[in-house]
Amino acid sequence: MQIALNGRAALITGGSKGLGLAMAKAFAQAGGHVALVARGAEALAAAEAEIRDAAPTAKVAAIAADIRTAAGCEQAFNGAVRALGQVDILVNNAGTSQRGEFLSVSDALWQDDLDLKLFAAIRLCRLALPGMRDRRWGRIINVLNIGAKAPKAGSTPTSVSRAAGMALTKALANEFAPHNVLVNAMLVGIIESDQWVRRHAADKRNITWEEWKAEQGRAVPLGRIGKAEEFAALALLLASDQGGYVTGTAINVDGGASPVV
Ligand SMILES: NC(=O)c1ccc[n+]([C@@H]2O[C@H](COP(=O)([O-])OP(=O)(O)OC[C@H]3O[C@@H](n4cnc5c(N)ncnc54)[C@H](OP(=O)(O)O)[C@@H]3O)[C@@H](O)[C@H]2O)c1
């Protein structure tokens, strides 16, 4: 079976790096068109070039926007529509890891986390859903974290923002299923990305990237951390016609790490 996107247009937040870039590349190689959204212009340009190389016939747009505000979300959505004509697939992926002891997390940090991980998804869904509903075809993928189902000590604010993202996923899946708009969440454990490259670089122990990855993967049942391409493969299925009977679910993509299904 060949999974194909047949010219569908995807808006991917956080598309300049890591999991977002891997998804954008997979979607473009499967015959989709992609709009990448992030703040940093340099990484966006590099990602755009990488995707054009990998999928020369795909339309690729790079949109610099900070999606923590309503204006930033509008800029991202309008830019994607200008470049691609419409948005058939929305991937709410942009995020950062914000966690700490509950008593040390300020209101400002809570607000920032909710703005990026919850409100951006709410606002972009509100912008994208009318078109998807009217065309009777749409896919929304919310990239979350396994802490959404199984929050650990010291995991706020991120686990709380992610749990809200899971509720948003289910509510929208139920509300828009009659319009053939499918909404799912993917819950990440540890998957290789720019985020982990930065963490390795900040580690003072002078160990290699391979040693560092092996160490991170030791506690994972599959014995290793994931690859961005493995994550992108599942996202592609959910974004395609072939994924047409899956909605309202939150899938762990974590090598078995989550203690709950
Ligand atoms: N990889 C993992 O193991 C893991 C684990 C748990 C959850 N996740 C989640 O999975 C998603 C992707 O993670 P990743 O590891 O691929 O991260 P990454 O390599 O750090 O990439 C994050 C992307 O989000 C963009 N971004 C961040 N803040 C933004 C903002 N305010 N507005 C627009 N774009 C913004 C970044 O670009 P700019 O900085 O240039 O804006 C970048 O393109 C995130 O939501 C992350 O929390 C990942």
mmCIF file of C-alpha atoms and ligand atoms in Angstrom:
data_model
loop_
_atom_site.group_PDB
_atom_site.id
_atom_site.type_symbol
_atom_site.label_atom_id
_atom_site.label_comp_id
_atom_site.label_asym_id
_atom_site.label_seq_id
_atom_site.Cartn_x
_atom_site.Cartn_y
_atom_site.Cartn_z
ATOM 1 C CA MET A 1 0.000 0.000 0.000
ATOM 2 C CA GLN A 2 1.288 3.432 -0.954
ATOM 3 C CA ILE A 3 0.216 6.258 1.358
ATOM 4 C CA ALA A 4 -0.441 9.347 -0.750
ATOM 5 C CA LEU A 5 -1.622 12.859 0.072
ATOM 6 C CA ASN A 6 -2.655 13.648 -3.516
ATOM 7 C CA GLY A 7 -1.986 17.396 -3.423
ATOM 8 C CA ARG A 8 -3.472 18.052 0.020
ATOM 9 C CA ALA A 9 -2.175 21.192 1.731
ATOM 10 C CA ALA A 10 -0.688 20.922 5.217
ATOM 11 C CA LEU A 11 0.124 23.654 7.730
ATOM 12 C CA ILE A 12 2.732 22.403 10.206
ATOM 13 C CA THR A 13 3.677 24.559 13.176
ATOM 14 C CA GLY A 14 7.244 24.074 14.352
ATOM 15 C CA GLY A 15 7.990 22.843 10.829
ATOM 16 C CA SER A 16 11.538 24.183 10.718
ATOM 17 C CA LYS A 17 13.138 21.590 12.987
ATOM 18 C CA GLY A 18 12.868 18.169 14.584
ATOM 19 C CA LEU A 19 9.559 16.338 14.349
ATOM 20 C CA GLY A 20 7.858 19.158 12.419
ATOM 21 C CA LEU A 21 10.501 19.107 9.704
ATOM 22 C CA ALA A 22 10.386 15.304 9.487
ATOM 23 C CA MET A 23 6.585 15.429 9.059
ATOM 24 C CA ALA A 24 6.798 18.186 6.449
ATOM 25 C CA LYS A 25 9.333 16.196 4.462
ATOM 26 C CA ALA A 26 7.291 12.994 4.646
ATOM 27 C CA PHE A 27 4.089 14.825 3.612
ATOM 28 C CA ALA A 28 5.850 16.518 0.666
ATOM 29 C CA GLN A 29 7.402 13.239 -0.472
ATOM 30 C CA ALA A 30 3.950 11.634 -0.326
ATOM 31 C CA GLY A 31 2.530 14.197 -2.765
ATOM 32 C CA GLY A 32 1.338 16.856 -0.336
ATOM 33 C CA HIS A 33 2.101 20.578 -0.204
ATOM 34 C CA VAL A 34 3.415 22.093 3.014
ATOM 35 C CA ALA A 35 3.529 25.401 4.887
ATOM 36 C CA LEU A 36 6.102 25.499 7.683
ATOM 37 C CA VAL A 37 5.639 27.900 10.576
ATOM 38 C CA ALA A 38 8.296 28.890 13.116
ATOM 39 C CA ARG A 39 9.942 32.045 14.475
ATOM 40 C CA GLY A 40 13.535 31.661 13.304
ATOM 41 C CA ALA A 41 13.999 32.718 9.654
ATOM 42 C CA GLU A 42 17.338 30.973 9.181
ATOM 43 C CA ALA A 43 16.135 27.519 10.224
ATOM 44 C CA LEU A 44 12.955 28.044 8.176
ATOM 45 C CA ALA A 45 14.965 28.785 5.035
ATOM 46 C CA ALA A 46 17.174 25.733 5.594
ATOM 47 C CA ALA A 47 14.113 23.524 6.141
ATOM 48 C CA GLU A 48 12.413 24.891 3.019
ATOM 49 C CA ALA A 49 15.523 24.106 0.937
ATOM 50 C CA GLU A 50 15.794 20.596 2.414
ATOM 51 C CA ILE A 51 12.173 19.803 1.543
ATOM 52 C CA ARG A 52 12.457 21.238 -1.978
ATOM 53 C CA ASP A 53 15.471 18.942 -2.527
ATOM 54 C CA ALA A 54 13.623 15.905 -1.188
ATOM 55 C CA ALA A 55 10.346 16.627 -3.015
ATOM 56 C CA PRO A 56 10.926 18.908 -6.025
ATOM 57 C CA THR A 57 7.280 18.927 -7.175
ATOM 58 C CA ALA A 58 5.809 19.946 -3.812
ATOM 59 C CA LYS A 59 4.777 23.518 -3.044
ATOM 60 C CA VAL A 60 6.687 24.603 0.054
ATOM 61 C CA ALA A 61 6.055 27.803 1.996
ATOM 62 C CA ALA A 62 8.056 29.054 4.979
ATOM 63 C CA ILE A 63 6.182 31.449 7.274
ATOM 64 C CA ALA A 64 7.890 33.289 10.105
ATOM 65 C CA ALA A 65 5.380 33.777 12.923
ATOM 66 C CA ASP A 66 5.243 33.502 16.689
ATOM 67 C CA ILE A 67 2.046 31.561 17.333
ATOM 68 C CA ARG A 68 1.760 32.503 21.024
ATOM 69 C CA THR A 69 -0.610 35.329 20.036
ATOM 70 C CA ALA A 70 -3.855 35.485 18.063
ATOM 71 C CA ALA A 71 -2.144 37.779 15.531
ATOM 72 C CA GLY A 72 0.708 35.275 15.085
ATOM 73 C CA CYS A 73 -1.778 32.436 14.458
ATOM 74 C CA GLU A 74 -3.631 34.558 11.864
ATOM 75 C CA GLN A 75 -0.340 35.413 10.182
ATOM 76 C CA ALA A 76 0.531 31.684 10.027
ATOM 77 C CA PHE A 77 -2.871 30.594 8.717
ATOM 78 C CA ASN A 78 -3.275 33.438 6.197
ATOM 79 C CA GLY A 79 0.272 32.857 4.929
ATOM 80 C CA ALA A 80 -0.473 29.169 4.365
ATOM 81 C CA VAL A 81 -3.703 29.970 2.502
ATOM 82 C CA ARG A 82 -1.928 32.563 0.341
ATOM 83 C CA ALA A 83 0.791 30.043 -0.589
ATOM 84 C CA LEU A 84 -1.216 26.828 -0.882
ATOM 85 C CA GLY A 85 -4.806 27.954 -1.507
ATOM 86 C CA GLN A 86 -6.287 26.236 1.549
ATOM 87 C CA VAL A 87 -5.423 24.158 4.612
ATOM 88 C CA ASP A 88 -6.575 20.521 4.498
ATOM 89 C CA ILE A 89 -4.245 19.213 7.198
ATOM 90 C CA LEU A 90 -3.305 21.117 10.346
ATOM 91 C CA VAL A 91 -0.488 19.821 12.545
ATOM 92 C CA ASN A 92 -0.245 21.622 15.881
ATOM 93 C CA ASN A 93 3.325 20.679 16.687
ATOM 94 C CA ALA A 94 5.303 23.741 17.839
ATOM 95 C CA GLY A 95 6.326 23.442 21.459
ATOM 96 C CA THR A 96 9.053 23.596 24.025
ATOM 97 C CA SER A 97 9.650 21.585 27.154
ATOM 98 C CA GLN A 98 8.704 23.658 30.204
ATOM 99 C CA ARG A 99 8.686 21.786 33.467
ATOM 100 C CA GLY A 100 9.693 22.331 37.039
ATOM 101 C CA GLU A 101 8.683 21.869 40.655
ATOM 102 C CA PHE A 102 5.097 23.095 40.948
ATOM 103 C CA LEU A 103 5.929 25.713 43.607
ATOM 104 C CA SER A 104 8.548 27.286 41.349
ATOM 105 C CA VAL A 105 6.314 27.737 38.293
ATOM 106 C CA SER A 106 5.165 31.367 38.028
ATOM 107 C CA ASP A 107 1.925 32.629 36.490
ATOM 108 C CA ALA A 108 3.979 34.039 33.604
ATOM 109 C CA LEU A 109 5.426 30.607 32.832
ATOM 110 C CA TRP A 110 2.001 28.939 33.032
ATOM 111 C CA GLN A 111 0.582 31.551 30.669
ATOM 112 C CA ASP A 112 3.453 31.208 28.208
ATOM 113 C CA ASP A 113 3.096 27.426 28.122
ATOM 114 C CA LEU A 114 -0.667 27.580 27.656
ATOM 115 C CA ASP A 115 -0.341 30.272 24.959
ATOM 116 C CA LEU A 116 2.061 28.164 22.886
ATOM 117 C CA LYS A 117 0.693 24.687 23.434
ATOM 118 C CA LEU A 118 -3.029 25.159 24.026
ATOM 119 C CA PHE A 119 -4.212 28.545 22.733
ATOM 120 C CA ALA A 120 -2.218 28.271 19.485
ATOM 121 C CA ALA A 121 -3.945 24.943 18.795
ATOM 122 C CA ILE A 122 -7.370 26.377 19.715
ATOM 123 C CA ARG A 123 -6.873 29.443 17.500
ATOM 124 C CA LEU A 124 -5.461 27.557 14.517
ATOM 125 C CA CYS A 125 -8.246 24.957 14.733
ATOM 126 C CA ARG A 126 -10.810 27.796 14.764
ATOM 127 C CA LEU A 127 -9.219 29.246 11.632
ATOM 128 C CA ALA A 128 -8.832 25.943 9.766
ATOM 129 C CA LEU A 129 -12.050 24.106 10.674
ATOM 130 C CA PRO A 130 -14.605 26.132 8.675
ATOM 131 C CA GLY A 131 -12.854 25.337 5.367
ATOM 132 C CA MET A 132 -12.356 21.690 6.285
ATOM 133 C CA ARG A 133 -16.018 21.395 7.275
ATOM 134 C CA ASP A 134 -17.267 23.066 4.078
ATOM 135 C CA ARG A 135 -15.084 20.848 1.859
ATOM 136 C CA ARG A 136 -16.033 17.778 3.919
ATOM 137 C CA TRP A 137 -12.408 16.708 4.329
ATOM 138 C CA GLY A 138 -9.934 17.602 7.017
ATOM 139 C CA ARG A 139 -7.247 16.251 9.328
ATOM 140 C CA ILE A 140 -5.953 17.765 12.544
ATOM 141 C CA ILE A 141 -3.017 16.233 14.419
ATOM 142 C CA ASN A 142 -2.132 17.581 17.848
ATOM 143 C CA VAL A 143 1.408 16.686 18.893
ATOM 144 C CA LEU A 144 1.443 16.218 22.666
ATOM 145 C CA ASN A 145 3.544 14.395 25.237
ATOM 146 C CA ILE A 146 3.001 11.134 27.149
ATOM 147 C CA GLY A 147 2.713 13.271 30.300
ATOM 148 C CA ALA A 148 -0.783 14.200 29.064
ATOM 149 C CA LYS A 149 -2.017 10.765 30.184
ATOM 150 C CA ALA A 150 0.527 10.041 32.897
ATOM 151 C CA PRO A 151 1.817 13.254 34.491
ATOM 152 C CA LYS A 152 4.927 12.786 36.612
ATOM 153 C CA ALA A 153 6.053 14.839 39.614
ATOM 154 C CA GLY A 154 7.709 18.038 38.429
ATOM 155 C CA SER A 155 5.993 17.922 35.043
ATOM 156 C CA THR A 156 3.981 21.143 35.281
ATOM 157 C CA PRO A 157 3.129 23.239 33.379
ATOM 158 C CA THR A 158 3.701 21.054 30.314
ATOM 159 C CA SER A 159 1.709 17.969 31.363
ATOM 160 C CA VAL A 160 -1.322 20.125 32.179
ATOM 161 C CA SER A 161 -1.203 21.964 28.839
ATOM 162 C CA ARG A 162 -0.878 18.592 27.111
ATOM 163 C CA ALA A 163 -3.805 17.044 28.989
ATOM 164 C CA ALA A 164 -5.931 19.989 27.876
ATOM 165 C CA GLY A 165 -4.742 19.318 24.324
ATOM 166 C CA MET A 166 -6.005 15.759 24.655
ATOM 167 C CA ALA A 167 -9.444 16.976 25.766
ATOM 168 C CA LEU A 168 -9.489 19.446 22.856
ATOM 169 C CA THR A 169 -8.653 16.571 20.498
ATOM 170 C CA LYS A 170 -11.568 14.443 21.716
ATOM 171 C CA ALA A 171 -14.103 17.280 21.814
ATOM 172 C CA LEU A 172 -13.269 18.416 18.264
ATOM 173 C CA ALA A 173 -13.177 14.837 16.961
ATOM 174 C CA ASN A 174 -16.732 14.306 18.222
ATOM 175 C CA GLU A 175 -18.021 17.663 17.000
ATOM 176 C CA PHE A 176 -16.512 17.482 13.513
ATOM 177 C CA ALA A 177 -16.800 13.765 12.718
ATOM 178 C CA PRO A 178 -20.122 14.385 10.888
ATOM 179 C CA HIS A 179 -18.179 16.660 8.521
ATOM 180 C CA ASN A 180 -15.430 14.094 7.809
ATOM 181 C CA VAL A 181 -12.849 16.094 9.735
ATOM 182 C CA LEU A 182 -10.654 13.723 11.742
ATOM 183 C CA VAL A 183 -8.822 14.909 14.849
ATOM 184 C CA ASN A 184 -6.137 12.881 16.614
ATOM 185 C CA ALA A 185 -3.269 13.371 19.042
ATOM 186 C CA MET A 186 0.209 11.857 18.969
ATOM 187 C CA LEU A 187 1.898 11.576 22.369
ATOM 188 C CA VAL A 188 5.685 11.760 22.190
ATOM 189 C CA GLY A 189 8.038 9.944 24.557
ATOM 190 C CA ILE A 190 11.662 10.657 23.562
ATOM 191 C CA ILE A 191 12.324 11.132 19.868
ATOM 192 C CA GLU A 192 15.519 12.453 18.268
ATOM 193 C CA SER A 193 15.111 16.092 17.303
ATOM 194 C CA ASP A 194 16.881 19.448 17.470
ATOM 195 C CA GLN A 195 15.565 19.754 21.017
ATOM 196 C CA TRP A 196 17.651 16.713 22.078
ATOM 197 C CA VAL A 197 20.699 17.881 20.102
ATOM 198 C CA ARG A 198 20.534 21.099 22.162
ATOM 199 C CA ARG A 199 20.225 19.116 25.393
ATOM 200 C CA HIS A 200 23.248 16.992 24.505
ATOM 201 C CA ALA A 201 25.240 20.146 23.717
ATOM 202 C CA ALA A 202 24.323 21.564 27.131
ATOM 203 C CA ASP A 203 25.456 18.375 28.931
ATOM 204 C CA LYS A 204 28.828 19.089 30.552
ATOM 205 C CA ARG A 205 29.943 15.424 30.756
ATOM 206 C CA ASN A 206 31.796 15.326 27.430
ATOM 207 C CA ILE A 207 30.055 12.203 26.080
ATOM 208 C CA THR A 208 29.340 11.605 22.389
ATOM 209 C CA TRP A 209 25.890 12.056 20.808
ATOM 210 C CA GLU A 210 25.672 8.272 20.280
ATOM 211 C CA GLU A 211 26.549 7.555 23.942
ATOM 212 C CA TRP A 212 24.111 10.217 25.084
ATOM 213 C CA LYS A 213 21.263 8.796 22.982
ATOM 214 C CA ALA A 214 22.002 5.269 24.240
ATOM 215 C CA GLU A 215 21.785 6.541 27.814
ATOM 216 C CA GLN A 216 18.419 8.261 27.196
ATOM 217 C CA GLY A 217 17.038 5.114 25.579
ATOM 218 C CA ARG A 218 18.018 2.692 28.333
ATOM 219 C CA ALA A 219 14.797 3.113 30.331
ATOM 220 C CA VAL A 220 12.582 2.759 27.231
ATOM 221 C CA PRO A 221 11.127 -0.767 26.748
ATOM 222 C CA LEU A 222 12.354 -0.824 23.120
ATOM 223 C CA GLY A 223 15.817 0.080 24.438
ATOM 224 C CA ARG A 224 16.344 3.230 22.361
ATOM 225 C CA ILE A 225 14.932 6.656 21.687
ATOM 226 C CA GLY A 226 12.783 7.113 18.583
ATOM 227 C CA LYS A 227 13.645 8.536 15.181
ATOM 228 C CA ALA A 228 11.835 11.554 13.767
ATOM 229 C CA GLU A 229 11.123 9.550 10.579
ATOM 230 C CA GLU A 230 9.281 6.890 12.623
ATOM 231 C CA PHE A 231 7.109 9.613 14.119
ATOM 232 C CA ALA A 232 6.497 11.176 10.699
ATOM 233 C CA ALA A 233 5.389 7.838 9.230
ATOM 234 C CA LEU A 234 2.479 7.578 11.679
ATOM 235 C CA ALA A 235 1.584 11.254 11.188
ATOM 236 C CA LEU A 236 1.453 10.647 7.431
ATOM 237 C CA LEU A 237 -0.989 7.774 7.888
ATOM 238 C CA LEU A 238 -3.238 9.912 10.122
ATOM 239 C CA ALA A 239 -3.095 12.756 7.568
ATOM 240 C CA SER A 240 -4.029 10.568 4.602
ATOM 241 C CA ASP A 241 -7.185 9.076 3.110
ATOM 242 C CA GLN A 242 -5.870 5.689 4.258
ATOM 243 C CA GLY A 243 -6.175 6.885 7.862
ATOM 244 C CA GLY A 244 -9.846 7.659 7.278
ATOM 245 C CA TYR A 245 -11.313 5.552 10.093
ATOM 246 C CA VAL A 246 -9.139 6.849 12.944
ATOM 247 C CA THR A 247 -10.397 9.827 14.929
ATOM 248 C CA GLY A 248 -10.598 10.974 18.537
ATOM 249 C CA THR A 249 -7.622 8.976 19.693
ATOM 250 C CA ALA A 250 -4.322 9.785 21.419
ATOM 251 C CA ILE A 251 -1.554 7.450 20.307
ATOM 252 C CA ASN A 252 1.618 6.965 22.343
ATOM 253 C CA VAL A 253 4.710 7.138 20.113
ATOM 254 C CA ASP A 254 7.215 6.277 22.806
ATOM 255 C CA GLY A 255 8.773 2.831 22.360
ATOM 256 C CA GLY A 256 6.500 1.582 25.158
ATOM 257 C CA ALA A 257 7.693 4.138 27.733
ATOM 258 C CA SER A 258 4.285 5.311 28.943
ATOM 259 C CA PRO A 259 2.927 3.383 31.945
ATOM 260 C CA VAL A 260 -0.589 3.721 30.508
ATOM 261 C CA VAL A 261 -2.080 2.752 27.119
HETATM 262 N N1 LIG B 1 11.260 15.219 20.644
HETATM 263 C C1 LIG B 1 10.775 14.764 21.786
HETATM 264 O O1 LIG B 1 11.317 13.828 22.383
HETATM 265 C C2 LIG B 1 9.514 15.368 22.368
HETATM 266 C C3 LIG B 1 9.043 14.880 23.594
HETATM 267 C C4 LIG B 1 7.851 15.373 24.104
HETATM 268 C C5 LIG B 1 7.120 16.329 23.403
HETATM 269 N N2 LIG B 1 7.616 16.793 22.221
HETATM 270 C C6 LIG B 1 6.832 17.821 21.530
HETATM 271 O O2 LIG B 1 6.859 17.601 20.129
HETATM 272 C C7 LIG B 1 6.863 18.867 19.434
HETATM 273 C C8 LIG B 1 8.074 18.932 18.508
HETATM 274 O O3 LIG B 1 9.242 18.812 19.305
HETATM 275 P P1 LIG B 1 10.718 18.747 18.719
HETATM 276 O O4 LIG B 1 11.477 17.861 19.626
HETATM 277 O O5 LIG B 1 10.704 18.509 17.268
HETATM 278 O O6 LIG B 1 11.187 20.261 19.051
HETATM 279 P P2 LIG B 1 12.297 21.176 18.374
HETATM 280 O O7 LIG B 1 13.292 20.353 17.628
HETATM 281 O O8 LIG B 1 12.809 22.060 19.476
HETATM 282 O O9 LIG B 1 11.441 22.065 17.351
HETATM 283 C C9 LIG B 1 10.451 22.942 17.845
HETATM 284 C C10 LIG B 1 9.844 23.720 16.696
HETATM 285 O O10 LIG B 1 8.823 24.594 17.203
HETATM 286 C C11 LIG B 1 9.093 25.945 16.778
HETATM 287 N N3 LIG B 1 8.554 26.893 17.766
HETATM 288 C C12 LIG B 1 8.862 26.973 19.092
HETATM 289 N N4 LIG B 1 8.207 27.993 19.654
HETATM 290 C C13 LIG B 1 7.461 28.585 18.670
HETATM 291 C C14 LIG B 1 6.590 29.701 18.644
HETATM 292 N N5 LIG B 1 6.349 30.438 19.733
HETATM 293 N N6 LIG B 1 5.984 30.019 17.470
HETATM 294 C C15 LIG B 1 6.222 29.295 16.343
HETATM 295 N N7 LIG B 1 7.050 28.215 16.324
HETATM 296 C C16 LIG B 1 7.670 27.887 17.473
HETATM 297 C C17 LIG B 1 10.636 25.971 16.658
HETATM 298 O O11 LIG B 1 11.142 27.020 15.837
HETATM 299 P P3 LIG B 1 11.566 28.470 16.455
HETATM 300 O O12 LIG B 1 12.227 28.204 17.770
HETATM 301 O O13 LIG B 1 12.466 29.055 15.418
HETATM 302 O O14 LIG B 1 10.294 29.222 16.598
HETATM 303 C C18 LIG B 1 10.866 24.611 15.992
HETATM 304 O O15 LIG B 1 10.565 24.669 14.618
HETATM 305 C C19 LIG B 1 6.876 19.947 20.530
HETATM 306 O O16 LIG B 1 5.567 20.367 20.800
HETATM 307 C C20 LIG B 1 7.449 19.209 21.729
HETATM 308 O O17 LIG B 1 7.081 19.794 22.973
HETATM 309 C C21 LIG B 1 8.782 16.342 21.692
#
